[in-house]
Amino acid sequence: MKRIGILTSGGDAPGMNAAVRAVARKALHEGLEVYGINYGFAGLVAGDIFQMDAASVSDVIGVGGTMLYSARYPEFAEEPTQLKGIEQLNKFGIDALVVIGGDGSYHGALRLTEHGYNAIGLPGTIDNDIPYTDFTIGFDTAATTALDAIDKLRDTAKSHERTFVVEVMGRGAGDIALWAGVAGGASDIIIPEHDYDVKKVADHLRSQRQRGQKHGIVVIAEGVMSAEKFAEELGQYGDFQLRATTLGHVQRGGSPTLRDRVLASQMGAYAVELLMAGKGGLAVGVLDNKLVNHPMTDLFNAKHHAELSLHQLADDLAY
Amino acid sequence: MKRIGILTSGGDAPGMNAAVRAVARKALHEGLEVYGINYGFAGLVAGDIFQMDAASVSDVIGVGGTMLYSARYPEFAEEPTQLKGIEQLNKFGIDALVVIGGDGSYHGALRLTEHGYNAIGLPGTIDNDIPYTDFTIGFDTAATTALDAIDKLRDTAKSHERTFVVEVMGRGAGDIALWAGVAGGASDIIIPEHDYDVKKVADHLRSQRQRGQKHGIVVIAEGVMSAEKFAEELGQYGDFQLRATTLGHVQRGGSPTLRDRVLASQMGAYAVELLMAGKGGLAVGVLDNKLVNHPMTDLFNAKHHAELSLHQLADDLAY
Amino acid sequence: MKRIGILTSGGDAPGMNAAVRAVARKALHEGLEVYGINYGFAGLVAGDIFQMDAASVSDVIGVGGTMLYSARYPEFAEEPTQLKGIEQLNKFGIDALVVIGGDGSYHGALRLTEHGYNAIGLPGTIDNDIPYTDFTIGFDTAATTALDAIDKLRDTAKSHERTFVVEVMGRGAGDIALWAGVAGGASDIIIPEHDYDVKKVADHLRSQRQRGQKHGIVVIAEGVMSAEKFAEELGQYGDFQLRATTLGHVQRGGSPTLRDRVLASQMGAYAVELLMAGKGGLAVGVLDNKLVNHPMTDLFNAKHHAELSLHQLADDLAY
Amino acid sequence: MKRIGILTSGGDAPGMNAAVRAVARKALHEGLEVYGINYGFAGLVAGDIFQMDAASVSDVIGVGGTMLYSARYPEFAEEPTQLKGIEQLNKFGIDALVVIGGDGSYHGALRLTEHGYNAIGLPGTIDNDIPYTDFTIGFDTAATTALDAIDKLRDTAKSHERTFVVEVMGRGAGDIALWAGVAGGASDIIIPEHDYDVKKVADHLRSQRQRGQKHGIVVIAEGVMSAEKFAEELGQYGDFQLRATTLGHVQRGGSPTLRDRVLASQMGAYAVELLMAGKGGLAVGVLDNKLVNHPMTDLFNAKHHAELSLHQLADDLAY
């Protein structure tokens, strides 16, 4: 293997640039040549490919988004399209790839591996919804952005003795809600992975008020329902001076946190090591602080598990 | 005058605590006694009043929200209710007041002045919609929060070559939109104070794309229409990969900026000086960097004017 | 056990308040009574102790420093002083304690346990220098503050093509330097746990310049030497337009990060569970994402180990 | 005039990129051609010059430092060197320039004007030490960075009941100290423009302690003396648990604030208007919220005046 390509795919996530930098720098350090592929698999097929040197990734470690751009490209599920991508790999002499994105992008990566072009997948998504990894690149930043918003909302909740229902991202996963909720001192956290009972939430808010805390934050994951709708339901069980707010797309952007940068750097370097060992079709993860890899096929039928102990913790501490 | 009261009224705004601190400390420094009144005019009527010393306002200068709480209280428009408030002033021996809030709260302040209890109003609102002042306490922080969000959205807009329509607060005023829009490098800023033409916005985005900038930010003030609705209209004139997002209540919270803290401190001290000079019924403002005061009655028929030169500036710089 | 006390000891660290809140809320939730002890062991001896309810810790989860204050108090090493502390415990009917602080404070905690008052220790220090835990409460925030500073220095380093030598805290430990260095894209990281060679650092900077990156950041842990001194040594091996800067005390303050708040919340609740199980003399830690406890005596002869793989990683990625 | 050049000179300041963007975009909008000159006057002489289009300045409005780099270049005081610069202007067909930097750079700008190449100066420096302008580009950001540090120090000051002496930048000017000091609730602010009496500072701290505020922040401008030295002097008048800290170079970097970005945008566009009106040798400023210009020669003998009313204000509010 002499020459590797890097692409980012799916929704952008903070830390993707730190991962691109790590892959590029580690590979160059090991004497490999490195090519950036713009716009994910779409750019691969279109041949939107350029050589990278060490300076190409200078000062990007702290920049949000992805310098390699990203794009949705469902067409890559078709074999003729994949073959066009492989033509481009041949044209540029690229032997192997690192694909940074959600697990949707691992399907494309696996196809390339099957065609003889080893590809390693790095979990880049704010949703933290990828199996076989405790954390994805971008999650810590998104949860931190949600937390910053909760902190701000708390100021106004307290001043007016209101309860805010805050909707955070995560698609089907409750991880952002759980972490931002615990860190934000939420009264309740509503996630897809756990039952909830609106009446109990109302009782809880009421008993908190009786204990002297007259404002509250309820965090709800977008996978359950909208903040608007939950506030409506909750309002039927008492007058909590409710306000609903949806944090929205800001959760995808921003300079990556310390943790996301370190994780992205570790995973990027590890992906290059795997490629150098002749491996492909593997998804990188971090489990109990250790870098791990699993066959991508294992991930397709597996499910990510949220840290549900945080749900209980939030409940106990919102006494 | 021996004893002054302070209250915050209307929507909370970052910097209100800095203003409360300034009023309290300046008054204590001048040998006056100071009483805090919780929950605005509602707390005045209810007698929710407590004595403050220098330590009461320690370390609050950087805290968002209002330590004196706030509440809507339309009942204070009725004279019998006002008289109950005055009873409380007498009971606590309070001679004069500082009222921090939107211009709605100035009506209550003026009534108290007419009854012989001098009241000075400080403009505390994120909307910057108060006449006879260039800036209100809380505006700079709210616009900064909006700007932070725009910066984050830019990351993801760029990565996916999208255009975001971002709805910011301001009620009927376009000031947050103008300042955050110019500072955020917005392609277009849509405000109530200025005509707009959706087709022209579309043409502008298109020409920016032709000049190589393939993503964009359009900032819209809530006083015009929702981001959702504007994105829908804009989408009829071209495929800009639009996403709509509404920043919401986070704009009301957070630690006040440098400017808001300094402005709040200056205005708070100035209000005490006016009371000591035997003045009442006056609204404090800052015009061209100078502290000013105007009779509250002047404000009721006047209109705040947004800095429209910023609209032209944004337009020129989004070339 | 009916009544527990909480104190913070040693240098303050962001997240201490989140830990205090977690201990108090969990204990109240379990039906215990809770007392706060101000000023660490000094306040214990002085009887500066007050009852806490659920509202006592409202809205402190995001506040830096410690609401229970802290103080150095070497006198607590003497048994007569310890006995005075125990008198106060008896007076207030406190059966058991949670002590949040550096491992220095664990000695005092162990003495109390030996006298029959179970005490559990939580690792609260920015330095991350406590054995048997991967992370201490406050470390993530301190490293994040250092990273923010490095990001700012990078702007000016790049504009002027300079190299900054940045001194970060950590006492004898290199953890802040390692994490902030990797996340900040440092050219080199100098820590007490790893040899260094000034000439090699100079060669490295030179080769980075040849590869097109003309500015650099060298992070040095305070345990090695001052930034000033290192810059002087480095300057003897080439003209790198060096500037030395020491981040200083700001690293101890600020609102705790997401991670520190979650960790502090988990550890605080866990400490109460240990006390309820009749345990004492144990130090709480987190190892590979799991909450653990070890006898305090085990810690006294053990050494914290920095994650040295980060040193190698930084080196590879600064290619 | 058909073609303008832009350069940044002297110490970098946050907002310089926003100014470069504004000059470039406004000029392109007006149908002019735009050239960027790297490394200030040094790059001008060396011919390090490149054409800019609208996309050249995309997404730089929020980026710290200067994309055009900066460099010290005292050689430009010599006429032969100036003539070499003019040769380059002729070679690239540049008719006029915008120079962004401290007032030192205005000398070079004036020489070019005298040779027939109109140059307009924009005040870019964190120190706010330029005459005929209330604010310079970069000042608000630097003062905000200093304020953030003060907020963090307050956490630890409060936890340990200490007094921090904080040294901020500003060269000979006290503006950063004044604004960050007022906004940070400093007990005392020591600046070059105002006498001070160490004993009085000590008395003040003591009386604050008596009034219940047991920690404090003293802000000192670097133009007076070092924090270290001041703490030493202060310590002779009482035991205030003093800690000295110097904020250092971080104050030069970081993403510019809302105010700095708006100011830089306004000034950049205004500079182009002045050039289009055939003007040269003028320094742009903002006085009482209005854009103004003055002959550069007027500035050379004038002095910037700090807003001394802030000193009195801080004093009163630190009661």
Coordinates of C-alpha atoms in Angstrom, one line a residue, chain A residues 123 125-137 139-140 175-176 179 260 263 267 284-292 294 304-307 310, chain C residues 259 287-290:
Chain A
P123 CA -17.6 6.8 13.5
T125 CA -21.7 11.6 13.8
I126 CA -23.1 13.8 16.5
D127 CA -25.8 11.2 17.3
N128 CA -23.6 8.7 19.0
D129 CA -25.8 6.0 17.5
I130 CA -23.2 3.6 16.1
P131 CA -22.8 0.1 17.7
Y132 CA -19.5 -1.1 19.1
T133 CA -18.3 2.3 20.2
D134 CA -18.9 4.2 23.4
F135 CA -18.5 7.5 21.7
T136 CA -18.6 8.8 18.1
I137 CA -16.6 11.8 16.8
F139 CA -20.9 13.6 20.1
D140 CA -19.1 15.4 22.9
D175 CA -27.4 10.0 24.1
I176 CA -27.3 13.8 23.6
W179 CA -25.5 13.6 28.8
D260 CA -13.7 15.0 20.3
L263 CA -10.7 10.9 20.1
M267 CA -9.0 7.0 15.8
V284 CA -13.1 1.6 14.5
G285 CA -14.6 2.3 17.9
V286 CA -13.6 3.2 21.5
L287 CA -14.8 0.8 24.2
D288 CA -13.9 1.4 27.8
N289 CA -11.2 3.9 26.8
K290 CA -9.5 1.4 24.4
L291 CA -9.4 1.7 20.6
V292 CA -11.1 -1.3 19.0
H294 CA -15.0 -4.8 14.5
H304 CA -26.0 1.0 19.9
H305 CA -26.9 1.1 23.6
A306 CA -27.3 4.3 25.4
E307 CA -25.8 4.6 28.9
L310 CA -27.5 8.2 33.4
Chain C
R259 CA -17.6 15.6 31.1
L287 CA -11.3 3.3 35.4
D288 CA -12.2 2.3 31.8
N289 CA -15.5 4.1 32.2
K290 CA -16.5 2.2 35.3

